[in-house]
mmCIF file of C-alpha atoms and ligand atoms in Angstrom:
data_model
loop_
_atom_site.group_PDB
_atom_site.id
_atom_site.type_symbol
_atom_site.label_atom_id
_atom_site.label_comp_id
_atom_site.label_asym_id
_atom_site.label_seq_id
_atom_site.Cartn_x
_atom_site.Cartn_y
_atom_site.Cartn_z
ATOM 1 C CA MET R 20 48.988 -67.887 50.238
ATOM 2 C CA ASN R 21 49.087 -64.390 49.789
ATOM 3 C CA ARG R 22 49.413 -61.646 52.810
ATOM 4 C CA PHE R 23 47.603 -57.607 52.560
ATOM 5 C CA ALA R 24 47.912 -55.211 55.221
ATOM 6 C CA VAL R 25 45.649 -52.108 55.276
ATOM 7 C CA THR R 26 47.119 -49.923 56.972
ATOM 8 C CA THR R 27 43.893 -48.304 58.636
ATOM 9 C CA LYS R 28 43.659 -46.761 61.753
ATOM 10 C CA ARG R 29 43.376 -50.430 63.318
ATOM 11 C CA PRO R 30 45.387 -51.855 61.349
ATOM 12 C CA TYR R 31 44.759 -55.519 59.656
ATOM 13 C CA ASN R 32 46.279 -58.264 57.877
ATOM 14 C CA ILE R 33 43.605 -59.948 54.456
ATOM 15 C CA LEU R 34 44.789 -63.639 53.887
ATOM 16 C CA ILE R 35 44.156 -64.969 49.964
ATOM 17 C CA GLY R 36 44.333 -68.356 49.165
ATOM 18 C CA GLU R 37 42.720 -71.451 48.885
ATOM 19 C CA LYS R 38 41.638 -74.372 51.418
ATOM 20 C CA LEU R 39 42.928 -71.649 54.413
ATOM 21 C CA LEU R 40 39.154 -72.379 56.300
ATOM 22 C CA GLY R 41 40.726 -75.534 58.097
ATOM 23 C CA ASP R 42 43.532 -73.707 59.069
ATOM 24 C CA SER R 43 41.145 -70.256 60.546
ATOM 25 C CA GLY R 44 41.877 -71.439 64.253
ATOM 26 C CA THR R 45 46.146 -71.022 63.166
ATOM 27 C CA TYR R 46 45.682 -67.840 61.462
ATOM 28 C CA ILE R 47 43.508 -66.243 64.183
ATOM 29 C CA ARG R 48 46.071 -67.264 67.089
ATOM 30 C CA GLU R 49 48.523 -65.010 65.066
ATOM 31 C CA CYS R 50 46.369 -61.239 65.830
ATOM 32 C CA ALA R 51 44.856 -62.867 69.522
ATOM 33 C CA GLU R 52 45.618 -65.027 72.489
ATOM 34 C CA PRO R 53 42.677 -67.858 73.055
ATOM 35 C CA CYS R 54 38.617 -65.855 73.983
ATOM 36 C CA LYS R 55 35.936 -66.886 73.442
ATOM 37 C CA ILE R 56 34.826 -66.863 69.607
ATOM 38 C CA CYS R 57 31.418 -66.282 68.413
ATOM 39 C CA VAL R 58 30.215 -67.536 64.563
ATOM 40 C CA VAL R 59 27.831 -65.743 63.098
ATOM 41 C CA THR R 60 26.379 -67.242 59.941
ATOM 42 C CA ASP R 61 23.337 -68.119 57.580
ATOM 43 C CA SER R 62 21.705 -71.290 56.960
ATOM 44 C CA LYS R 63 22.637 -72.051 53.858
ATOM 45 C CA VAL R 64 26.556 -70.978 54.869
ATOM 46 C CA ASN R 65 25.631 -72.991 58.365
ATOM 47 C CA GLY R 66 25.398 -77.168 57.170
ATOM 48 C CA LEU R 67 28.175 -75.800 54.243
ATOM 49 C CA TYR R 68 31.505 -74.714 56.475
ATOM 50 C CA SER R 69 30.607 -74.006 59.994
ATOM 51 C CA GLN R 70 31.663 -76.959 61.312
ATOM 52 C CA VAL R 71 35.036 -77.266 59.682
ATOM 53 C CA LEU R 72 35.637 -73.698 61.115
ATOM 54 C CA ILE R 73 34.147 -74.676 64.509
ATOM 55 C CA SER R 74 36.583 -77.870 65.061
ATOM 56 C CA SER R 75 39.509 -75.742 63.336
ATOM 57 C CA LEU R 76 38.767 -72.736 66.215
ATOM 58 C CA ILE R 77 38.265 -75.167 69.108
ATOM 59 C CA GLU R 78 41.792 -77.365 67.745
ATOM 60 C CA SER R 79 43.890 -73.839 68.505
ATOM 61 C CA GLY R 80 41.765 -73.428 71.979
ATOM 62 C CA PHE R 81 38.708 -71.052 71.507
ATOM 63 C CA GLN R 82 35.899 -71.555 73.480
ATOM 64 C CA THR R 83 32.860 -71.025 70.392
ATOM 65 C CA SER R 84 29.610 -71.068 69.737
ATOM 66 C CA LYS R 85 27.311 -70.382 67.332
ATOM 67 C CA VAL R 86 24.816 -67.930 65.731
ATOM 68 C CA VAL R 87 22.565 -68.311 62.457
ATOM 69 C CA PHE R 88 20.464 -66.289 61.038
ATOM 70 C CA PRO R 89 17.708 -67.175 57.522
ATOM 71 C CA GLU R 90 20.043 -66.929 54.394
ATOM 72 C CA GLY R 91 19.529 -63.663 52.294
ATOM 73 C CA GLU R 92 19.498 -60.059 52.517
ATOM 74 C CA HIS R 93 15.433 -60.026 53.335
ATOM 75 C CA SER R 94 17.429 -60.914 56.558
ATOM 76 C CA LYS R 95 19.325 -57.574 56.942
ATOM 77 C CA THR R 96 17.392 -55.834 59.426
ATOM 78 C CA ILE R 97 17.075 -54.855 62.793
ATOM 79 C CA SER R 98 15.210 -57.703 63.904
ATOM 80 C CA THR R 99 18.292 -59.748 62.752
ATOM 81 C CA TYR R 100 20.693 -57.480 64.042
ATOM 82 C CA SER R 101 18.606 -56.911 67.196
ATOM 83 C CA ASN R 102 18.154 -60.838 67.818
ATOM 84 C CA LEU R 103 22.037 -61.315 67.264
ATOM 85 C CA LEU R 104 23.024 -58.434 70.017
ATOM 86 C CA GLU R 105 20.714 -60.218 72.771
ATOM 87 C CA ALA R 106 22.551 -63.633 71.248
ATOM 88 C CA LEU R 107 25.787 -62.280 71.891
ATOM 89 C CA ALA R 108 24.671 -60.837 75.081
ATOM 90 C CA ASP R 109 22.974 -65.044 76.215
ATOM 91 C CA GLU R 110 26.779 -65.722 75.193
ATOM 92 C CA GLY R 111 28.961 -63.811 77.822
ATOM 93 C CA LEU R 112 31.464 -62.307 75.368
ATOM 94 C CA SER R 113 33.030 -59.476 76.496
ATOM 95 C CA ARG R 114 34.831 -56.909 74.952
ATOM 96 C CA SER R 115 37.769 -59.223 75.071
ATOM 97 C CA ASP R 116 36.544 -61.563 72.412
ATOM 98 C CA ILE R 117 35.977 -61.747 68.875
ATOM 99 C CA ILE R 118 33.064 -62.359 66.482
ATOM 100 C CA VAL R 119 33.100 -64.351 63.658
ATOM 101 C CA ALA R 120 31.036 -63.485 60.413
ATOM 102 C CA LEU R 121 31.200 -66.409 58.279
ATOM 103 C CA GLY R 122 29.329 -65.846 55.347
ATOM 104 C CA GLY R 123 28.547 -63.902 52.004
ATOM 105 C CA GLY R 124 28.006 -59.535 51.941
ATOM 106 C CA VAL R 125 25.179 -60.056 54.262
ATOM 107 C CA VAL R 126 26.568 -61.821 57.334
ATOM 108 C CA GLY R 127 29.320 -59.592 57.295
ATOM 109 C CA ASP R 128 28.022 -56.245 57.018
ATOM 110 C CA LEU R 129 25.403 -57.672 59.523
ATOM 111 C CA THR R 130 27.821 -59.127 62.255
ATOM 112 C CA GLY R 131 30.170 -56.132 61.304
ATOM 113 C CA PHE R 132 27.394 -53.682 62.558
ATOM 114 C CA ALA R 133 27.028 -56.232 65.320
ATOM 115 C CA ALA R 134 30.798 -56.370 66.647
ATOM 116 C CA ALA R 135 31.051 -51.592 66.140
ATOM 117 C CA THR R 136 27.657 -51.385 68.843
ATOM 118 C CA TYR R 137 27.980 -54.500 70.859
ATOM 119 C CA LEU R 138 30.030 -53.228 73.717
ATOM 120 C CA ARG R 139 30.219 -50.010 71.903
ATOM 121 C CA GLY R 140 32.584 -52.100 69.718
ATOM 122 C CA ILE R 141 34.545 -56.167 70.208
ATOM 123 C CA ARG R 142 36.734 -57.198 67.359
ATOM 124 C CA TYR R 143 35.528 -59.112 64.875
ATOM 125 C CA ILE R 144 36.788 -61.323 62.025
ATOM 126 C CA GLN R 145 35.666 -61.790 58.024
ATOM 127 C CA ILE R 146 35.673 -65.003 56.597
ATOM 128 C CA PRO R 147 33.936 -64.575 53.310
ATOM 129 C CA THR R 148 32.497 -67.275 51.134
ATOM 130 C CA THR R 149 30.815 -65.996 48.139
ATOM 131 C CA TYR R 150 32.874 -64.041 45.293
ATOM 132 C CA LEU R 151 31.353 -60.748 45.961
ATOM 133 C CA ALA R 152 32.278 -60.698 49.686
ATOM 134 C CA ALA R 153 36.028 -61.751 48.812
ATOM 135 C CA VAL R 154 36.623 -59.311 46.232
ATOM 136 C CA ASP R 155 34.596 -56.141 47.946
ATOM 137 C CA SER R 156 32.273 -56.576 50.846
ATOM 138 C CA SER R 157 34.801 -58.048 53.712
ATOM 139 C CA VAL R 158 37.386 -55.413 53.435
ATOM 140 C CA GLY R 159 37.147 -51.660 53.952
ATOM 141 C CA GLY R 160 35.085 -52.047 57.679
ATOM 142 C CA LYS R 161 31.396 -50.416 55.961
ATOM 143 C CA THR R 162 28.882 -52.390 57.722
ATOM 144 C CA GLY R 163 25.167 -52.011 58.287
ATOM 145 C CA LEU R 164 21.689 -53.066 57.186
ATOM 146 C CA ASN R 165 18.985 -51.952 55.127
ATOM 147 C CA LEU R 166 15.999 -49.599 56.785
ATOM 148 C CA LEU R 167 12.418 -49.875 54.582
ATOM 149 C CA SER R 168 13.276 -46.499 52.965
ATOM 150 C CA GLY R 169 16.649 -48.380 51.618
ATOM 151 C CA LYS R 170 19.442 -50.115 51.172
ATOM 152 C CA ASN R 171 22.474 -49.681 54.025
ATOM 153 C CA LEU R 172 20.921 -46.687 55.773
ATOM 154 C CA ALA R 173 22.058 -47.483 59.176
ATOM 155 C CA GLY R 174 25.282 -48.698 60.124
ATOM 156 C CA ALA R 175 28.968 -47.979 61.181
ATOM 157 C CA PHE R 176 32.787 -47.784 59.749
ATOM 158 C CA TRP R 177 34.379 -50.308 61.972
ATOM 159 C CA GLN R 178 37.510 -52.664 60.679
ATOM 160 C CA PRO R 179 38.034 -56.341 60.940
ATOM 161 C CA SER R 180 40.829 -57.053 62.933
ATOM 162 C CA LEU R 181 41.362 -60.258 59.860
ATOM 163 C CA VAL R 182 39.829 -61.650 56.651
ATOM 164 C CA ILE R 183 40.764 -65.034 55.872
ATOM 165 C CA SER R 184 39.218 -65.197 52.161
ATOM 166 C CA ASP R 185 39.640 -69.055 50.721
ATOM 167 C CA TYR R 186 38.852 -68.851 47.641
ATOM 168 C CA LYS R 187 37.841 -72.502 47.594
ATOM 169 C CA THR R 188 34.443 -71.821 49.148
ATOM 170 C CA PHE R 189 33.005 -70.599 46.021
ATOM 171 C CA GLU R 190 33.030 -73.739 44.817
ATOM 172 C CA SER R 191 29.745 -74.355 46.167
ATOM 173 C CA LEU R 192 28.419 -70.795 44.733
ATOM 174 C CA PRO R 193 25.480 -71.498 42.318
ATOM 175 C CA GLU R 194 26.417 -69.368 39.071
ATOM 176 C CA SER R 195 24.002 -66.392 39.694
ATOM 177 C CA GLU R 196 25.737 -65.337 42.667
ATOM 178 C CA MET R 197 29.302 -65.926 41.145
ATOM 179 C CA LEU R 198 27.888 -63.595 38.482
ATOM 180 C CA ASN R 199 27.058 -61.109 42.227
ATOM 181 C CA GLY R 200 31.089 -60.836 42.494
ATOM 182 C CA VAL R 201 31.486 -59.778 38.690
ATOM 183 C CA ALA R 202 29.576 -57.303 38.615
ATOM 184 C CA GLU R 203 31.762 -55.608 41.642
ATOM 185 C CA ALA R 204 34.621 -56.542 40.075
ATOM 186 C CA ILE R 205 34.425 -54.898 36.695
ATOM 187 C CA LYS R 206 33.292 -52.141 38.535
ATOM 188 C CA SER R 207 37.042 -51.777 40.547
ATOM 189 C CA GLY R 208 37.979 -52.521 36.676
ATOM 190 C CA MET R 209 36.017 -49.121 35.415
ATOM 191 C CA VAL R 210 37.328 -47.539 38.419
ATOM 192 C CA ALA R 211 40.701 -47.964 38.298
ATOM 193 C CA GLU R 212 42.002 -50.433 36.267
ATOM 194 C CA GLN R 213 40.755 -51.520 32.599
ATOM 195 C CA SER R 214 43.113 -54.795 32.572
ATOM 196 C CA LEU R 215 41.270 -56.370 35.431
ATOM 197 C CA ILE R 216 38.060 -56.566 33.405
ATOM 198 C CA ASP R 217 39.681 -59.015 31.243
ATOM 199 C CA HIS R 218 40.898 -61.465 34.153
ATOM 200 C CA VAL R 219 37.044 -61.425 35.816
ATOM 201 C CA ILE R 220 35.925 -62.360 32.254
ATOM 202 C CA LYS R 221 38.607 -65.125 32.244
ATOM 203 C CA LYS R 222 37.571 -66.191 35.734
ATOM 204 C CA ASP R 223 40.903 -66.272 37.068
ATOM 205 C CA TYR R 224 39.558 -65.837 40.023
ATOM 206 C CA ALA R 225 42.710 -65.246 42.699
ATOM 207 C CA TYR R 226 43.988 -62.520 40.479
ATOM 208 C CA VAL R 227 40.771 -60.991 40.889
ATOM 209 C CA ILE R 228 40.558 -61.269 44.048
ATOM 210 C CA GLU R 229 43.655 -60.196 44.613
ATOM 211 C CA ARG R 230 43.474 -56.617 42.219
ATOM 212 C CA CYS R 231 40.474 -56.008 43.490
ATOM 213 C CA VAL R 232 41.362 -55.955 47.288
ATOM 214 C CA SER R 233 45.008 -54.004 46.512
ATOM 215 C CA ILE R 234 42.362 -51.583 44.739
ATOM 216 C CA LYS R 235 39.886 -50.924 47.800
ATOM 217 C CA LYS R 236 43.116 -51.458 50.224
ATOM 218 C CA SER R 237 44.583 -48.594 48.513
ATOM 219 C CA ILE R 238 41.151 -46.067 48.285
ATOM 220 C CA VAL R 239 39.753 -46.977 51.892
ATOM 221 C CA GLU R 240 43.413 -46.437 53.798
ATOM 222 C CA ALA R 241 43.212 -42.612 51.713
ATOM 223 C CA ASP R 242 39.344 -41.777 52.771
ATOM 224 C CA GLU R 243 38.430 -44.422 55.188
ATOM 225 C CA ARG R 244 35.088 -42.763 56.361
ATOM 226 C CA ASP R 245 33.397 -42.064 52.397
ATOM 227 C CA THR R 246 34.335 -38.897 52.564
ATOM 228 C CA GLY R 247 36.211 -38.488 48.410
ATOM 229 C CA MET R 248 37.559 -40.861 46.913
ATOM 230 C CA ARG R 249 35.668 -44.094 48.724
ATOM 231 C CA GLN R 250 32.281 -43.081 47.003
ATOM 232 C CA LEU R 251 34.338 -43.871 43.494
ATOM 233 C CA LEU R 252 33.877 -47.612 44.797
ATOM 234 C CA ASN R 253 29.872 -46.508 44.718
ATOM 235 C CA PHE R 254 30.165 -46.642 41.332
ATOM 236 C CA GLY R 255 26.221 -47.931 39.588
ATOM 237 C CA HIS R 256 25.632 -48.540 42.975
ATOM 238 C CA THR R 257 22.934 -44.818 43.634
ATOM 239 C CA ILE R 258 20.644 -46.735 40.452
ATOM 240 C CA GLY R 259 21.528 -50.236 41.219
ATOM 241 C CA HIS R 260 20.122 -50.103 44.869
ATOM 242 C CA SER R 261 17.345 -48.459 43.757
ATOM 243 C CA ILE R 262 16.825 -51.438 41.501
ATOM 244 C CA GLU R 263 17.904 -53.637 44.585
ATOM 245 C CA LYS R 264 14.764 -52.472 47.136
ATOM 246 C CA LEU R 265 12.302 -52.004 44.473
ATOM 247 C CA SER R 266 12.237 -55.467 42.944
ATOM 248 C CA SER R 267 11.827 -56.499 46.916
ATOM 249 C CA PHE R 268 15.464 -58.367 46.592
ATOM 250 C CA SER R 269 14.971 -60.846 43.755
ATOM 251 C CA ILE R 270 17.339 -59.158 42.058
ATOM 252 C CA SER R 271 20.838 -59.242 43.624
ATOM 253 C CA HIS R 272 22.871 -56.969 44.562
ATOM 254 C CA GLY R 273 25.243 -57.319 41.791
ATOM 255 C CA HIS R 274 22.461 -57.961 39.023
ATOM 256 C CA ALA R 275 21.432 -54.544 40.781
ATOM 257 C CA VAL R 276 24.806 -52.777 40.392
ATOM 258 C CA ALA R 277 25.506 -54.801 36.317
ATOM 259 C CA LYS R 278 22.291 -52.922 35.162
ATOM 260 C CA GLY R 279 23.079 -49.892 37.465
ATOM 261 C CA MET R 280 26.460 -49.047 35.761
ATOM 262 C CA VAL R 281 24.989 -48.782 32.350
ATOM 263 C CA VAL R 282 22.423 -46.174 33.144
ATOM 264 C CA GLU R 283 24.733 -44.140 35.408
ATOM 265 C CA ALA R 284 27.045 -44.559 32.384
ATOM 266 C CA ARG R 285 24.639 -44.088 29.241
ATOM 267 C CA ALA R 286 22.755 -41.133 31.543
ATOM 268 C CA ALA R 287 26.422 -39.404 32.383
ATOM 269 C CA TYR R 288 27.688 -39.483 28.293
ATOM 270 C CA ARG R 289 23.816 -37.975 27.593
ATOM 271 C CA MET R 290 24.808 -35.530 30.219
ATOM 272 C CA GLY R 291 27.557 -34.393 28.281
ATOM 273 C CA LEU R 292 29.120 -35.113 32.161
ATOM 274 C CA THR R 293 31.790 -37.525 30.530
ATOM 275 C CA GLU R 294 33.467 -37.409 26.331
ATOM 276 C CA THR R 295 33.209 -41.309 25.689
ATOM 277 C CA ASP R 296 30.202 -43.481 25.753
ATOM 278 C CA THR R 297 31.259 -46.581 27.888
ATOM 279 C CA SER R 298 28.287 -48.224 28.558
ATOM 280 C CA THR R 299 28.496 -49.337 25.299
ATOM 281 C CA PHE R 300 31.663 -51.499 26.626
ATOM 282 C CA LEU R 301 29.449 -52.516 29.623
ATOM 283 C CA THR R 302 26.466 -53.127 28.265
ATOM 284 C CA ASP R 303 28.761 -55.895 26.079
ATOM 285 C CA THR R 304 31.058 -57.136 28.454
ATOM 286 C CA LEU R 305 28.506 -57.724 31.173
ATOM 287 C CA THR R 306 26.187 -59.070 28.465
ATOM 288 C CA SER R 307 29.022 -61.579 27.375
ATOM 289 C CA CYS R 308 29.339 -62.556 31.392
ATOM 290 C CA GLY R 309 25.871 -63.456 31.690
ATOM 291 C CA PHE R 310 24.083 -60.943 32.748
ATOM 292 C CA ASP R 311 20.480 -59.691 32.558
ATOM 293 C CA LEU R 312 20.287 -55.688 32.098
ATOM 294 C CA SER R 313 16.973 -54.573 31.701
ATOM 295 C CA VAL R 314 15.358 -52.351 34.210
ATOM 296 C CA PRO R 315 12.051 -53.137 35.311
ATOM 297 C CA PHE R 316 11.024 -50.160 36.648
ATOM 298 C CA SER R 317 10.067 -46.650 36.125
ATOM 299 C CA VAL R 318 12.438 -43.279 35.963
ATOM 300 C CA ASP R 319 9.203 -42.094 38.721
ATOM 301 C CA ASP R 320 10.280 -44.894 41.295
ATOM 302 C CA LEU R 321 13.776 -45.535 40.312
ATOM 303 C CA TYR R 322 14.397 -41.608 41.762
ATOM 304 C CA ARG R 323 12.142 -41.857 44.568
ATOM 305 C CA TYR R 324 14.601 -44.382 45.995
ATOM 306 C CA ALA R 325 17.588 -42.227 44.462
ATOM 307 C CA LEU R 326 16.971 -40.252 47.315
ATOM 308 C CA ASN R 327 17.859 -41.299 49.940
ATOM 309 C CA ASP R 328 21.459 -42.367 48.408
ATOM 310 C CA LYS R 329 24.722 -41.620 51.119
ATOM 311 C CA LYS R 330 25.820 -39.413 48.448
ATOM 312 C CA ILE R 331 23.799 -36.865 48.504
ATOM 313 C CA SER R 332 24.787 -33.566 50.634
ATOM 314 C CA GLY R 333 22.310 -30.375 50.903
ATOM 315 C CA ASP R 334 20.979 -30.589 47.869
ATOM 316 C CA THR R 335 23.825 -31.588 45.718
ATOM 317 C CA ILE R 336 24.702 -36.001 44.567
ATOM 318 C CA ALA R 337 27.839 -36.634 43.675
ATOM 319 C CA MET R 338 27.298 -39.069 41.158
ATOM 320 C CA VAL R 339 30.106 -41.421 39.966
ATOM 321 C CA VAL R 340 31.170 -40.776 36.697
ATOM 322 C CA PRO R 341 33.453 -43.316 33.737
ATOM 323 C CA GLU R 342 35.604 -40.789 32.127
ATOM 324 C CA SER R 343 37.269 -44.092 30.227
ATOM 325 C CA ILE R 344 37.653 -47.814 31.585
ATOM 326 C CA GLY R 345 39.504 -48.067 34.433
ATOM 327 C CA LYS R 346 38.876 -44.027 35.257
ATOM 328 C CA CYS R 347 35.903 -43.059 36.803
ATOM 329 C CA ARG R 348 35.803 -39.236 38.901
ATOM 330 C CA LEU R 349 32.797 -37.704 41.106
ATOM 331 C CA HIS R 350 30.282 -34.905 39.419
ATOM 332 C CA LYS R 351 27.802 -33.652 41.447
ATOM 333 C CA ILE R 352 24.579 -32.404 39.876
ATOM 334 C CA SER R 353 21.545 -31.118 41.054
ATOM 335 C CA LEU R 354 18.562 -33.159 43.171
ATOM 336 C CA SER R 355 16.615 -31.718 40.643
ATOM 337 C CA GLN R 356 18.616 -32.580 37.408
ATOM 338 C CA LEU R 357 18.682 -36.471 38.990
ATOM 339 C CA ARG R 358 15.524 -38.008 38.243
ATOM 340 C CA ASN R 359 16.483 -36.546 34.132
ATOM 341 C CA PHE R 360 19.805 -38.161 35.075
ATOM 342 C CA ILE R 361 17.878 -41.068 35.501
ATOM 343 C CA SER R 362 15.651 -40.905 32.292
ATOM 344 C CA LEU R 363 18.423 -40.294 29.681
ATOM 345 C CA GLY R 364 19.791 -43.383 31.219
ATOM 346 C CA ILE R 365 17.442 -45.795 30.831
ATOM 347 C CA GLU R 366 15.664 -44.463 27.652
ATOM 348 C CA ASN R 367 17.614 -46.825 24.676
HETATM 349 P P1 NAD H 10 24.496 -63.042 50.336
HETATM 350 O O1 NAD H 10 25.571 -63.255 51.486
HETATM 351 O O2 NAD H 10 23.425 -62.816 50.394
HETATM 352 O O3 NAD H 10 24.783 -64.582 50.356
HETATM 353 C C1 NAD H 10 24.716 -64.750 48.839
HETATM 354 C C2 NAD H 10 23.824 -66.401 48.816
HETATM 355 O O4 NAD H 10 24.512 -67.252 48.774
HETATM 356 C C3 NAD H 10 23.273 -66.542 49.913
HETATM 357 O O5 NAD H 10 21.964 -67.838 49.694
HETATM 358 C C4 NAD H 10 23.894 -66.878 51.016
HETATM 359 O O6 NAD H 10 23.756 -67.956 51.651
HETATM 360 C C5 NAD H 10 24.607 -68.054 49.928
HETATM 361 N N1 NAD H 10 25.945 -68.426 50.127
HETATM 362 C C6 NAD H 10 27.074 -67.640 50.697
HETATM 363 N N2 NAD H 10 28.563 -68.225 51.084
HETATM 364 C C7 NAD H 10 28.094 -69.777 49.830
HETATM 365 C C8 NAD H 10 29.361 -70.864 49.272
HETATM 366 N N3 NAD H 10 30.019 -70.875 49.370
HETATM 367 N N4 NAD H 10 28.355 -71.746 49.100
HETATM 368 C C9 NAD H 10 26.937 -71.854 48.504
HETATM 369 N N5 NAD H 10 25.836 -70.192 49.184
HETATM 370 C C10 NAD H 10 26.751 -69.750 49.866
HETATM 371 O O7 NAD H 10 25.279 -62.335 49.323
HETATM 372 P P2 NAD H 10 26.224 -61.661 48.785
HETATM 373 O O8 NAD H 10 26.495 -61.102 47.422
HETATM 374 O O9 NAD H 10 27.441 -62.152 49.527
HETATM 375 O O10 NAD H 10 26.208 -59.827 49.089
HETATM 376 C C11 NAD H 10 25.721 -59.278 49.162
HETATM 377 C C12 NAD H 10 25.714 -58.072 50.238
HETATM 378 O O11 NAD H 10 27.287 -57.369 50.230
HETATM 379 C C13 NAD H 10 24.274 -57.026 49.871
HETATM 380 O O12 NAD H 10 23.922 -56.806 50.992
HETATM 381 C C14 NAD H 10 25.038 -55.767 49.224
HETATM 382 O O13 NAD H 10 24.212 -54.677 50.414
HETATM 383 C C15 NAD H 10 26.521 -55.974 50.677
HETATM 384 N N6 NAD H 10 27.850 -55.028 49.751
HETATM 385 C C16 NAD H 10 28.592 -54.698 51.208
HETATM 386 C C17 NAD H 10 29.951 -54.123 50.912
HETATM 387 C C18 NAD H 10 30.840 -53.677 51.759
HETATM 388 O O14 NAD H 10 31.441 -52.445 51.514
HETATM 389 N N7 NAD H 10 30.626 -53.534 53.160
HETATM 390 C C19 NAD H 10 29.760 -53.896 49.817
HETATM 391 C C20 NAD H 10 29.670 -54.806 48.475
HETATM 392 C C21 NAD H 10 28.067 -55.734 49.091
HETATM 393 N N1 LIG H 11 31.731 -50.814 48.875
HETATM 394 C C1 LIG H 11 32.017 -49.583 48.324
HETATM 395 C C2 LIG H 11 32.445 -48.979 49.773
HETATM 396 O O1 LIG H 11 33.243 -50.287 50.504
HETATM 397 O O2 LIG H 11 32.917 -48.500 50.202
#
């Protein structure tokens, strides 16, 4: 097992290894006295992993309860959030208790937001069970939910107290779900470390999770509240979020980000913002990994949803542009240029 210490305002550890889930209670006892723990999970993960987790928590002296909501992005709503808050109150959780998010990015984001707001903030622990959640969403404390107008439009920065990342749990993940993690890991490589991308392709999971966590940890420590360099981690997401939303989430997050990275890289080059056209490398790499990179939406529709992007300030948007493979920078363009940017990115 490897341990990473994240030195955000409220510091925490990330544990990465194989078969950690069954010893979760022991790891949680390292940072918490016996208390009530409410495990929050989705309908799929519940049947797979909640029993082994809860047994370990009980063995370590915790008093447990469980909340389960239907799996999938359609659950990342105000109504699931509101039911979750009511359930926490019904269970009588106090400020000295803990919530555990057992699942992928949807469970982690929603549970984190509930933890950030229930009783004005209580501790929570991330136990990611998807490749995407292990390489990205379980780290950094971005929590939230979707609004009708777009992705992740309500939320809070609220760091977990511990992350337990057991990559043995990915063995039950279908290939299309593994690809969601592949896209985010390739994004991290594009932003900060070219050599990481070879390891992603070789399916060197332990190495990839550790490097992604390490890269994200450094960025989040430098910019916890996403006012500057953390926005680089949003490469491919302006268009990716629009695609996800326009598909009514039938195109999942990582698959949408893969398409978004190609569109944004191509647009940046064609608009003269980068000297190198990294979209060719991205297209080849992502296609060889198994991604469908087609974008079945119009420029106008993509533009409409892109106008909800959180990197907009006044009448400009900070786009993440890849200068080379492994190095991105933020480049502000005016909202009046954004439609043209998208158009250049989706034309073949
Ligand atoms: P998800 O949580 O919906 O999980 C995907 C599917 O896999 C679900 O059906 C789930 O039930 C199932 N599943 C989970 N673990 C499993 C396992 N071990 N075996 C079998 N099935 C399993 O989706 P995701 O891809 O993990 O996360 C996507 C979400 O993460 C999006 O909402 C995205 O916006 C968010 N996200 C957040 C951040 C952040 O920093 N907070 C970063 C990236 C993505
Ligand atoms: N996933 C982008 C971030 O955490 O900032």
